[in-house]
PDB file of C-alpha atoms and ligand atoms in Angstrom:
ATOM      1  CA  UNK A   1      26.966 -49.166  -3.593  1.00 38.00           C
ATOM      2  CA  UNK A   2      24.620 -46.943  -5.703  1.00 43.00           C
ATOM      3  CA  UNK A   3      25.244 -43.643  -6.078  1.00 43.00           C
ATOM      4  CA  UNK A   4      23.871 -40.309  -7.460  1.00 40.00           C
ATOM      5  CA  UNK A   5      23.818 -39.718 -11.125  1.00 44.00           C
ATOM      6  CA  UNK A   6      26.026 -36.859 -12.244  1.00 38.00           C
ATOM      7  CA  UNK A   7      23.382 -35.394 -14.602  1.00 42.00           C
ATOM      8  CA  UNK A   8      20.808 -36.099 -11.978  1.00 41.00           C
ATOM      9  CA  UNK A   9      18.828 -32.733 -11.169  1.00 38.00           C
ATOM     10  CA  UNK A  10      16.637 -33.518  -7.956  1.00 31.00           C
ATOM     11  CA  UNK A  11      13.376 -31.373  -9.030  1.00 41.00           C
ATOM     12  CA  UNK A  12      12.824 -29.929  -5.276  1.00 35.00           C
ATOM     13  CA  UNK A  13      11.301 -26.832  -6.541  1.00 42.00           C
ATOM     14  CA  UNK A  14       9.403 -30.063  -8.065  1.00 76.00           C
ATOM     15  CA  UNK A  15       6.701 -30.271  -4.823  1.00 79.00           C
ATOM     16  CA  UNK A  16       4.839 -33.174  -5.916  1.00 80.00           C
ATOM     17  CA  UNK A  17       7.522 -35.201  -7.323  1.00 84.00           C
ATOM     18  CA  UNK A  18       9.601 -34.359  -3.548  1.00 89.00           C
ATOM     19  CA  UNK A  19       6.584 -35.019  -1.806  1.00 88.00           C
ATOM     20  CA  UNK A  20       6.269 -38.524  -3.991  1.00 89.00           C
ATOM     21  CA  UNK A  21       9.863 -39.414  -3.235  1.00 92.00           C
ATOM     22  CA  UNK A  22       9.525 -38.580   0.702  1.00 92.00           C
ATOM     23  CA  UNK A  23       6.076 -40.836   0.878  1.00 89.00           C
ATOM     24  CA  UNK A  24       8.201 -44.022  -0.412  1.00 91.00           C
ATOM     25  CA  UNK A  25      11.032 -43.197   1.946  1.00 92.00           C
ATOM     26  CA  UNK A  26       8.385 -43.199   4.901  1.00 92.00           C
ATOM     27  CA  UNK A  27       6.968 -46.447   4.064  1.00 89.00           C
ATOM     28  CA  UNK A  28      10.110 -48.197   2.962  1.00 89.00           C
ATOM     29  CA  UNK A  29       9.345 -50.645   6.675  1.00 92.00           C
ATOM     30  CA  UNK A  30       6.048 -52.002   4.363  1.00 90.00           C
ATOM     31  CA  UNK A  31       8.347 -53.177   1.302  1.00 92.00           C
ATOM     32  CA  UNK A  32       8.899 -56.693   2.646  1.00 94.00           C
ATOM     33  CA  UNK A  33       4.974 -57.399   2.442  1.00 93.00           C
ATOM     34  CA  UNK A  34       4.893 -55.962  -1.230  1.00 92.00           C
ATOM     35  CA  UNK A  35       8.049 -58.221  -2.079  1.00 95.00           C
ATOM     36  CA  UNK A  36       6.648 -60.883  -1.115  1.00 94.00           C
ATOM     37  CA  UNK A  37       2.918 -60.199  -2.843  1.00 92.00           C
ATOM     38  CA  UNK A  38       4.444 -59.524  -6.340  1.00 95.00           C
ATOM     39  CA  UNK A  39       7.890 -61.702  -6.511  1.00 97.00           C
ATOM     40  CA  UNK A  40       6.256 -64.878  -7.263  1.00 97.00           C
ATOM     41  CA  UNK A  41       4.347 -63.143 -10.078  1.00 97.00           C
ATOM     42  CA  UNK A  42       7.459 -61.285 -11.665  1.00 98.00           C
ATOM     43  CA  UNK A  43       9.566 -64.780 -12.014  1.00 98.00           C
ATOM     44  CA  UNK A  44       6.415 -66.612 -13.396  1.00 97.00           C
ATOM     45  CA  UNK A  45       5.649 -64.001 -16.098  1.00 98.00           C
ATOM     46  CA  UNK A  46       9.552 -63.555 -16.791  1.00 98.00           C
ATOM     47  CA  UNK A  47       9.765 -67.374 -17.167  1.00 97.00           C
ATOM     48  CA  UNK A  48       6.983 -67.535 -19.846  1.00 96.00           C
ATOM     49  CA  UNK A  49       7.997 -64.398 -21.494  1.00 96.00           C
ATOM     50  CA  UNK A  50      11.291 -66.145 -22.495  1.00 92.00           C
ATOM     51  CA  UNK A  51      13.153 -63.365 -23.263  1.00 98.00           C
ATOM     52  CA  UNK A  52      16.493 -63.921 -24.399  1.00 98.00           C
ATOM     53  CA  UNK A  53      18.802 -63.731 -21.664  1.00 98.00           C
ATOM     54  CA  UNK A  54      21.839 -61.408 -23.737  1.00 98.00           C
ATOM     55  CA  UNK A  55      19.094 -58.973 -23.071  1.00 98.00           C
ATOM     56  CA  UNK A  56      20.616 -55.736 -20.860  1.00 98.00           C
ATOM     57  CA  UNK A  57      17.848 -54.375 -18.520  1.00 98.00           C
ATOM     58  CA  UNK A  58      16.940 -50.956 -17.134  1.00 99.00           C
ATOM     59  CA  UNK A  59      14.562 -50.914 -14.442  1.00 98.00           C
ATOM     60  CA  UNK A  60      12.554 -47.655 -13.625  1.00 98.00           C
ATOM     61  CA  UNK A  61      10.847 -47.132 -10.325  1.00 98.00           C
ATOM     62  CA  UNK A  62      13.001 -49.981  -9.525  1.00 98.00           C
ATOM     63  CA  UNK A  63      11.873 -49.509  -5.501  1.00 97.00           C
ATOM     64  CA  UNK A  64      14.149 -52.555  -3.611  1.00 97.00           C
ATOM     65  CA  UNK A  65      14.749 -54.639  -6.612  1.00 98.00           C
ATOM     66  CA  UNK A  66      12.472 -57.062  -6.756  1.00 98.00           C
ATOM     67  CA  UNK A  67      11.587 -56.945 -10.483  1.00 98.00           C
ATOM     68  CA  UNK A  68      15.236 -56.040 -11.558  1.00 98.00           C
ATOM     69  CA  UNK A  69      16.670 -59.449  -9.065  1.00 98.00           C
ATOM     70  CA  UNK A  70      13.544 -61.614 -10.743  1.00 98.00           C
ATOM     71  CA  UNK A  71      15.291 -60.541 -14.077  1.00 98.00           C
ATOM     72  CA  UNK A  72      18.933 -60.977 -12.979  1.00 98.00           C
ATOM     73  CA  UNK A  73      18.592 -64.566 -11.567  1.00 98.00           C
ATOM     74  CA  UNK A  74      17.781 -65.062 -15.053  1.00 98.00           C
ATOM     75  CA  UNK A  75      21.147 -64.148 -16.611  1.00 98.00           C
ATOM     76  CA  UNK A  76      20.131 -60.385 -17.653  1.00 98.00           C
ATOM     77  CA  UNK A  77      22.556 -57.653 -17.031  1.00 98.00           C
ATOM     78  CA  UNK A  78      20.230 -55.288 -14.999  1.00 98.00           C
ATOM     79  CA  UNK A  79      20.138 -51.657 -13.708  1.00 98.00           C
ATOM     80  CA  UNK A  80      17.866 -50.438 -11.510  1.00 98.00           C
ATOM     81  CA  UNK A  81      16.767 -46.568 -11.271  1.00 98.00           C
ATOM     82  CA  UNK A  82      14.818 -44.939  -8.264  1.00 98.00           C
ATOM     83  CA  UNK A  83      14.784 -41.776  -6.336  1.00 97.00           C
ATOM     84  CA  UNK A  84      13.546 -42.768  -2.904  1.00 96.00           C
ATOM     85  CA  UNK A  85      17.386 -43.749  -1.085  1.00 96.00           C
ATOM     86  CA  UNK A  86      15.782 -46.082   1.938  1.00 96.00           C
ATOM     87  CA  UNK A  87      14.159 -48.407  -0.816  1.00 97.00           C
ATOM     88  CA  UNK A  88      17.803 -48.676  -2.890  1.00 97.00           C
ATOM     89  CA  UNK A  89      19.328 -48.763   0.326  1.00 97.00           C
ATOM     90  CA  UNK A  90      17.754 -52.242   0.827  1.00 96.00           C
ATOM     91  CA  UNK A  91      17.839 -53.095  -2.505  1.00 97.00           C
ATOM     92  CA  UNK A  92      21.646 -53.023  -2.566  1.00 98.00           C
ATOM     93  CA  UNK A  93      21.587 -54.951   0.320  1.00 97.00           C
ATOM     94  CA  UNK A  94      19.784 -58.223  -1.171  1.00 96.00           C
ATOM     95  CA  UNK A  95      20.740 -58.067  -4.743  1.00 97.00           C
ATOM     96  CA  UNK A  96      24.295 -57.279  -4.610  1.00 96.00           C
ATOM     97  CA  UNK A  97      24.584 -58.962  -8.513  1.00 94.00           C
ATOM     98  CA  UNK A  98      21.979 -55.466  -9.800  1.00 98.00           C
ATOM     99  CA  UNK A  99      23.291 -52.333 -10.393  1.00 98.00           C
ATOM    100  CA  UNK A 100      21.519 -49.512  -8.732  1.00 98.00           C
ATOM    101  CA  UNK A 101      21.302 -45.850  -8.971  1.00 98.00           C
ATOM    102  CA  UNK A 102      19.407 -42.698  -7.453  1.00 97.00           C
ATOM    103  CA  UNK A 103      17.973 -41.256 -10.190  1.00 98.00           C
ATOM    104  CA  UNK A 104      14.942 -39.319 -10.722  1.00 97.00           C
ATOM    105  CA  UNK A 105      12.903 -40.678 -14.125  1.00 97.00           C
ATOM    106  CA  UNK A 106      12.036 -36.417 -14.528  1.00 97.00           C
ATOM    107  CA  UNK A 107      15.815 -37.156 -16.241  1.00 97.00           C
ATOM    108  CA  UNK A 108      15.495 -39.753 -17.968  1.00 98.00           C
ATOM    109  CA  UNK A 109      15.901 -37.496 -21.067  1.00 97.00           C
ATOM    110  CA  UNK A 110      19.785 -37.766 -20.553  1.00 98.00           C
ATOM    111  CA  UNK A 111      19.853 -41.314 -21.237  1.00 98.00           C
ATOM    112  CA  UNK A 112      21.392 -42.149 -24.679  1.00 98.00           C
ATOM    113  CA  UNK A 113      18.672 -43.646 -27.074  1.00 98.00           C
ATOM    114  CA  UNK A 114      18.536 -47.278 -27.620  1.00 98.00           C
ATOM    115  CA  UNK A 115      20.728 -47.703 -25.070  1.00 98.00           C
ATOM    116  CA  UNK A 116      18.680 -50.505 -22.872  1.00 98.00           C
ATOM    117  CA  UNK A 117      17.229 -53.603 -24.626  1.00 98.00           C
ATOM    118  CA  UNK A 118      14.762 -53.523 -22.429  1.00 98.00           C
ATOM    119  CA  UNK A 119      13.188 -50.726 -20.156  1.00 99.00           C
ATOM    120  CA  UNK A 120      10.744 -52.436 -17.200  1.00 98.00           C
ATOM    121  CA  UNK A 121       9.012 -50.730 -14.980  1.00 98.00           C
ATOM    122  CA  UNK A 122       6.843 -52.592 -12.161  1.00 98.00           C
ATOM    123  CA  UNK A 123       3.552 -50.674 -10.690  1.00 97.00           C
ATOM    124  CA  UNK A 124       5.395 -47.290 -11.698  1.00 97.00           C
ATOM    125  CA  UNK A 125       3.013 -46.047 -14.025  1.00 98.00           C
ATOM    126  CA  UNK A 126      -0.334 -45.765 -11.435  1.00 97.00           C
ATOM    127  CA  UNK A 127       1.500 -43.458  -9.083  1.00 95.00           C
ATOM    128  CA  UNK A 128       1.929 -41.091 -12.104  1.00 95.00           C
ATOM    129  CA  UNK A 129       0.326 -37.676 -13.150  1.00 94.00           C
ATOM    130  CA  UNK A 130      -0.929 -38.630 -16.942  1.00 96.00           C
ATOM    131  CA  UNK A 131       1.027 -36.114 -18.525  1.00 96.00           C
ATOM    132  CA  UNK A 132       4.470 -37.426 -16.633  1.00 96.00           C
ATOM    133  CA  UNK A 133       3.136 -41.407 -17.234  1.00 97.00           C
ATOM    134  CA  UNK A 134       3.012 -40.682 -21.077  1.00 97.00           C
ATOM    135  CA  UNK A 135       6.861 -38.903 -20.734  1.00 97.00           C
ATOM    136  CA  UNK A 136       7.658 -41.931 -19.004  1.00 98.00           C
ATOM    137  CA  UNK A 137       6.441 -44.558 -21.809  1.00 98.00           C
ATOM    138  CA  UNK A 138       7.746 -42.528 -24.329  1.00 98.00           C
ATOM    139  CA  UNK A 139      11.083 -41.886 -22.837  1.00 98.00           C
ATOM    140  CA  UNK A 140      11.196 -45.943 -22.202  1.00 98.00           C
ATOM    141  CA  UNK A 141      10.244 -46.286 -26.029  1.00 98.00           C
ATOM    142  CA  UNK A 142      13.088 -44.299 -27.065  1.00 98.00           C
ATOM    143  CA  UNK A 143      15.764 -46.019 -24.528  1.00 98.00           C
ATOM    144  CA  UNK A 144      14.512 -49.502 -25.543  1.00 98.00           C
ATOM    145  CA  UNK A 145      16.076 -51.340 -28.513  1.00 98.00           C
ATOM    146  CA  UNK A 146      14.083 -54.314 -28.048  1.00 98.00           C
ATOM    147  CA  UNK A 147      10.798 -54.075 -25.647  1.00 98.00           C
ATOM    148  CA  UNK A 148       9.513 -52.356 -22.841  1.00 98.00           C
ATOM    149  CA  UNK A 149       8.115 -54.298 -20.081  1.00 98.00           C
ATOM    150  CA  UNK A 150       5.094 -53.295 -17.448  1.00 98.00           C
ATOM    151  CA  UNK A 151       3.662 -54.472 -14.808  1.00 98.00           C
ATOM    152  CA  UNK A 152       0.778 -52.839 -13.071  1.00 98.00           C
ATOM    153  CA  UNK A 153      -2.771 -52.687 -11.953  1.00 97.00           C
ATOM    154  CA  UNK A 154      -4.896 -53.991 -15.408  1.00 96.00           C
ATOM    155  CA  UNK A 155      -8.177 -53.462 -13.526  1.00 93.00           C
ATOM    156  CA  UNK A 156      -9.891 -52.544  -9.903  1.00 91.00           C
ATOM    157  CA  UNK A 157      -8.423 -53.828  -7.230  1.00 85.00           C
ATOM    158  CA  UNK A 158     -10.517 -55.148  -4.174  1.00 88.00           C
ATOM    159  CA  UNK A 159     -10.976 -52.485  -0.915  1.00 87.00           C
ATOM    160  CA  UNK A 160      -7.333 -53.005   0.669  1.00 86.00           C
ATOM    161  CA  UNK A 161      -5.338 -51.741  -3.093  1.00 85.00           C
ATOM    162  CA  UNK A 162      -7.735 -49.152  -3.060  1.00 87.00           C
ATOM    163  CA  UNK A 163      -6.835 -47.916   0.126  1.00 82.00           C
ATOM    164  CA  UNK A 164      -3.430 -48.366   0.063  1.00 84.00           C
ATOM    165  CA  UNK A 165      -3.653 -47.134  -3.113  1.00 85.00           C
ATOM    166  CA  UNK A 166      -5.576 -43.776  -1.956  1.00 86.00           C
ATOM    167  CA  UNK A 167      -2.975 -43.191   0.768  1.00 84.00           C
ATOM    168  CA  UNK A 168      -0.423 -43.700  -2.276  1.00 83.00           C
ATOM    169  CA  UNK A 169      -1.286 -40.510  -3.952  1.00 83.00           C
ATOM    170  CA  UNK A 170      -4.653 -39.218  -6.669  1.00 90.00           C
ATOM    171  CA  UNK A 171      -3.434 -40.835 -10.095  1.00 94.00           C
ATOM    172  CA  UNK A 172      -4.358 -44.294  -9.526  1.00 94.00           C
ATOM    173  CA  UNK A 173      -8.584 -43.692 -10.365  1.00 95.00           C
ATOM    174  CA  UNK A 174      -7.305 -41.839 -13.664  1.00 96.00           C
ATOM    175  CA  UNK A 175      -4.595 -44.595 -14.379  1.00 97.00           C
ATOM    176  CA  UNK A 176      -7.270 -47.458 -14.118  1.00 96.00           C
ATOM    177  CA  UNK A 177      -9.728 -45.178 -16.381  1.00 96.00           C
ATOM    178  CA  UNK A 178      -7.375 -44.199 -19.149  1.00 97.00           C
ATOM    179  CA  UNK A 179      -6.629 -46.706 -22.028  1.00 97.00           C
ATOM    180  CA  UNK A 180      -3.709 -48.473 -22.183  1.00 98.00           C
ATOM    181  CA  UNK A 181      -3.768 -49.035 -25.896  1.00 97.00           C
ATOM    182  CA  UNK A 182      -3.728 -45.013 -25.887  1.00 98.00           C
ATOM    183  CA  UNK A 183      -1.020 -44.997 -23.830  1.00 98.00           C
ATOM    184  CA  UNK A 184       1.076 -47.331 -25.686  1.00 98.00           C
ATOM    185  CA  UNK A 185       0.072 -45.759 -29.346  1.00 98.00           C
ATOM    186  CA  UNK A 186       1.278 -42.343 -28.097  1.00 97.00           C
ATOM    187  CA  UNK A 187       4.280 -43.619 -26.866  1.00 98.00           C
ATOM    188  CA  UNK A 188       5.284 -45.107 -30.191  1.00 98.00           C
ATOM    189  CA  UNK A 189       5.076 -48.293 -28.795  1.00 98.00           C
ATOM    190  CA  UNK A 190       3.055 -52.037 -30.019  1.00 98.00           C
ATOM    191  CA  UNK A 191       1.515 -54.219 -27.962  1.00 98.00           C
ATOM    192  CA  UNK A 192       2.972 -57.870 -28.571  1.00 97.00           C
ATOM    193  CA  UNK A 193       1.471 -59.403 -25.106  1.00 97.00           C
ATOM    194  CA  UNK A 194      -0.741 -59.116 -22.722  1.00 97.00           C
ATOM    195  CA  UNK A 195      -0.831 -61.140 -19.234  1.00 97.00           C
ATOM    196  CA  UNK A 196      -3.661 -60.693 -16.654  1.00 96.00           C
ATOM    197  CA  UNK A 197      -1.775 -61.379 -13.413  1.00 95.00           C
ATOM    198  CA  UNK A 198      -3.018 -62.658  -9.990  1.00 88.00           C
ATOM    199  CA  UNK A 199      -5.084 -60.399  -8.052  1.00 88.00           C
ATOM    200  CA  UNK A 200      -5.855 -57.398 -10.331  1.00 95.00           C
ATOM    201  CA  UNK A 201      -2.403 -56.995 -12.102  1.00 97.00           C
ATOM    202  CA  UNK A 202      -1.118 -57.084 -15.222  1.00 98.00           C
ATOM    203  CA  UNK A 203       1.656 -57.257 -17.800  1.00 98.00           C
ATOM    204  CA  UNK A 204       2.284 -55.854 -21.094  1.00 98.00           C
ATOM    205  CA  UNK A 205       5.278 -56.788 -23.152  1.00 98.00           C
ATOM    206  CA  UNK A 206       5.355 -53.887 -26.310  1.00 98.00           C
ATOM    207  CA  UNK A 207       8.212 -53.444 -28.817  1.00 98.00           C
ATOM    208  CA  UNK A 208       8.916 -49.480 -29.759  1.00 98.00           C
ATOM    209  CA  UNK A 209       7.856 -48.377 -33.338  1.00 97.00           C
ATOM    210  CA  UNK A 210      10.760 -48.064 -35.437  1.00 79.00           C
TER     211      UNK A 210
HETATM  212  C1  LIG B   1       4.932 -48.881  -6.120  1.00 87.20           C
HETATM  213  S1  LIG B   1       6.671 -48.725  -6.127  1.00 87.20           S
HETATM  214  C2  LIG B   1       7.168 -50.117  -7.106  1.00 87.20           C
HETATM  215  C3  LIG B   1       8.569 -50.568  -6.813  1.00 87.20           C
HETATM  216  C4  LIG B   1       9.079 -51.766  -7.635  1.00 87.20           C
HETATM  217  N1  LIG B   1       9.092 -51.491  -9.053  1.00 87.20           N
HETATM  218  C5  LIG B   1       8.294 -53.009  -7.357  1.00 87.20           C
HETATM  219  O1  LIG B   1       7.744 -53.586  -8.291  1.00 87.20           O
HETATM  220  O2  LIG B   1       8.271 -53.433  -6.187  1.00 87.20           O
HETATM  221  C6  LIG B   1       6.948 -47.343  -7.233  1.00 87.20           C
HETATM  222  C7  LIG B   1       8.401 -46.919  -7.255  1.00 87.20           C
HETATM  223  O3  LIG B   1       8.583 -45.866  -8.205  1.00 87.20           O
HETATM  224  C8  LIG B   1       9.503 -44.935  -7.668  1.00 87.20           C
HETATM  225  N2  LIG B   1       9.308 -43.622  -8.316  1.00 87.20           N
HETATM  226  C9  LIG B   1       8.156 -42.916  -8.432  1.00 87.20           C
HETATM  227  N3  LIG B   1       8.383 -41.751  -9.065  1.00 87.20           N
HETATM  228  C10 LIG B   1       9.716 -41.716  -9.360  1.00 87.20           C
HETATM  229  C11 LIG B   1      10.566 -40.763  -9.996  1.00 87.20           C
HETATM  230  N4  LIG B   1      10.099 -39.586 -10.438  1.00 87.20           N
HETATM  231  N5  LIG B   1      11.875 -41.054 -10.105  1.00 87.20           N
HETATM  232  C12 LIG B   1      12.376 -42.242  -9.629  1.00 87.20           C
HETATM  233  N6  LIG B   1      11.627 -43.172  -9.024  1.00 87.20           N
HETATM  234  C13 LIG B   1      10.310 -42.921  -8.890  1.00 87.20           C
HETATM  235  C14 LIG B   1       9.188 -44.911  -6.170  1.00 87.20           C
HETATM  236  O4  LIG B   1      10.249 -44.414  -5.388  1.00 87.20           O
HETATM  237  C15 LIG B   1       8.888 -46.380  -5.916  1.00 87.20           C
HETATM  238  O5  LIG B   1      10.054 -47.085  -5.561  1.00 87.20           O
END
């Protein structure tokens, strides 16, 4: 069972991240389709990433587990974090081997640093306001003793991402128009590798500054 996080403080004077968390709720009936679209992808680029398998794992925006499960079938102790309940609901249903927790990344400030080898997160970052995508990378770069792992969109998708991606929310146009590398460098974090992924995805494996 997951549960909610004692330090957890649900932002609901917070409108857009409430009104965020209630739009992934509604569509948790669509997360089979988006399982099945991105699985394949996670365990190939896990695979050639090779990372050790000691590794712990913290998974933000974990959604119903798919990137956290691609990383424990592996071997890696794994955590998953999300605020949306119907999405962790299933996810605790089909990965019984993750841990999972209702948590809302606004908090991730209470996490103890270096406390995570690695921090993933799996098409979090485009759903993000720029100001809370930057908290988010540097908040994973502090957490992370070893590398911080991210998947999402590395260029334009075709007309069906865009729309879903319109009815998602407004920060995907400035997430595809920003710079990574800017990203990353504010963050405090290096880019080791980078992995174009089917369709118009992407992953970047960085290790935090020291
Ligand atoms: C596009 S989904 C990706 C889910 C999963 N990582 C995957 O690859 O299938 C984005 C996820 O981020 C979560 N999320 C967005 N903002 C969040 C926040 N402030 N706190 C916790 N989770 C958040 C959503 O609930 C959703 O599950």
């Amino acid at each position: 069972m997951f549960h909610l996080n004692s330090n957890s403080s649900f932002r609901s004077s917070d409108a857009a991240d409430e009104k965020s968390r209630r739009f992934f709720n509604r569509v948790a009936f669509a997360f089979p389709l988006i399982e099945r679209a991105l699985l394949p992808g996670y365990r190939q680029a896990l695979a050639a990433t090779r990372l050790d398998t000691a590794l712990t794992v913290l998974d933000l925006g974990t959604g119903t587990g798919i990137l956290a499960a691609a990383f424990a079938e592996r071997g890696h102790v794994v955590k998953g974090l999300d605020f949306a309940q119907r999405l962790l609901q299933r996810a605790v249903r089909r990965h019984p081997t993750v841990a999972f927790e209702l948590f809302n990344l606004a908090d991730l400030d209470s996490l103890p640093t270096n406390s995570w080898d690695v921090v993933s997160m799996g098409y979090l970052l485009h759903g993000l306001d720029r100001d809370f995508r930057q908290a988010v990378l540097r908040e994973a770069a502090r957490i992370a003793n070893s590398h911080v792992l991210i998947f999402d969109y590395g260029e334009p998708g075709n007309a069906l991402v865009r729309f879903i991606e319109w009815i998602e929310g407004p920060h995907y146009p400035e997430f595809l128009r920003d710079s990574r590398a800017i990203d990353f460098a504010r963050a405090g974090l290096t880019l080791r590798h980078h992995r174009p992924m089917r369709g118009s995805g992407a992953m970047w494996l960085c290790v935090p500054d020291s």
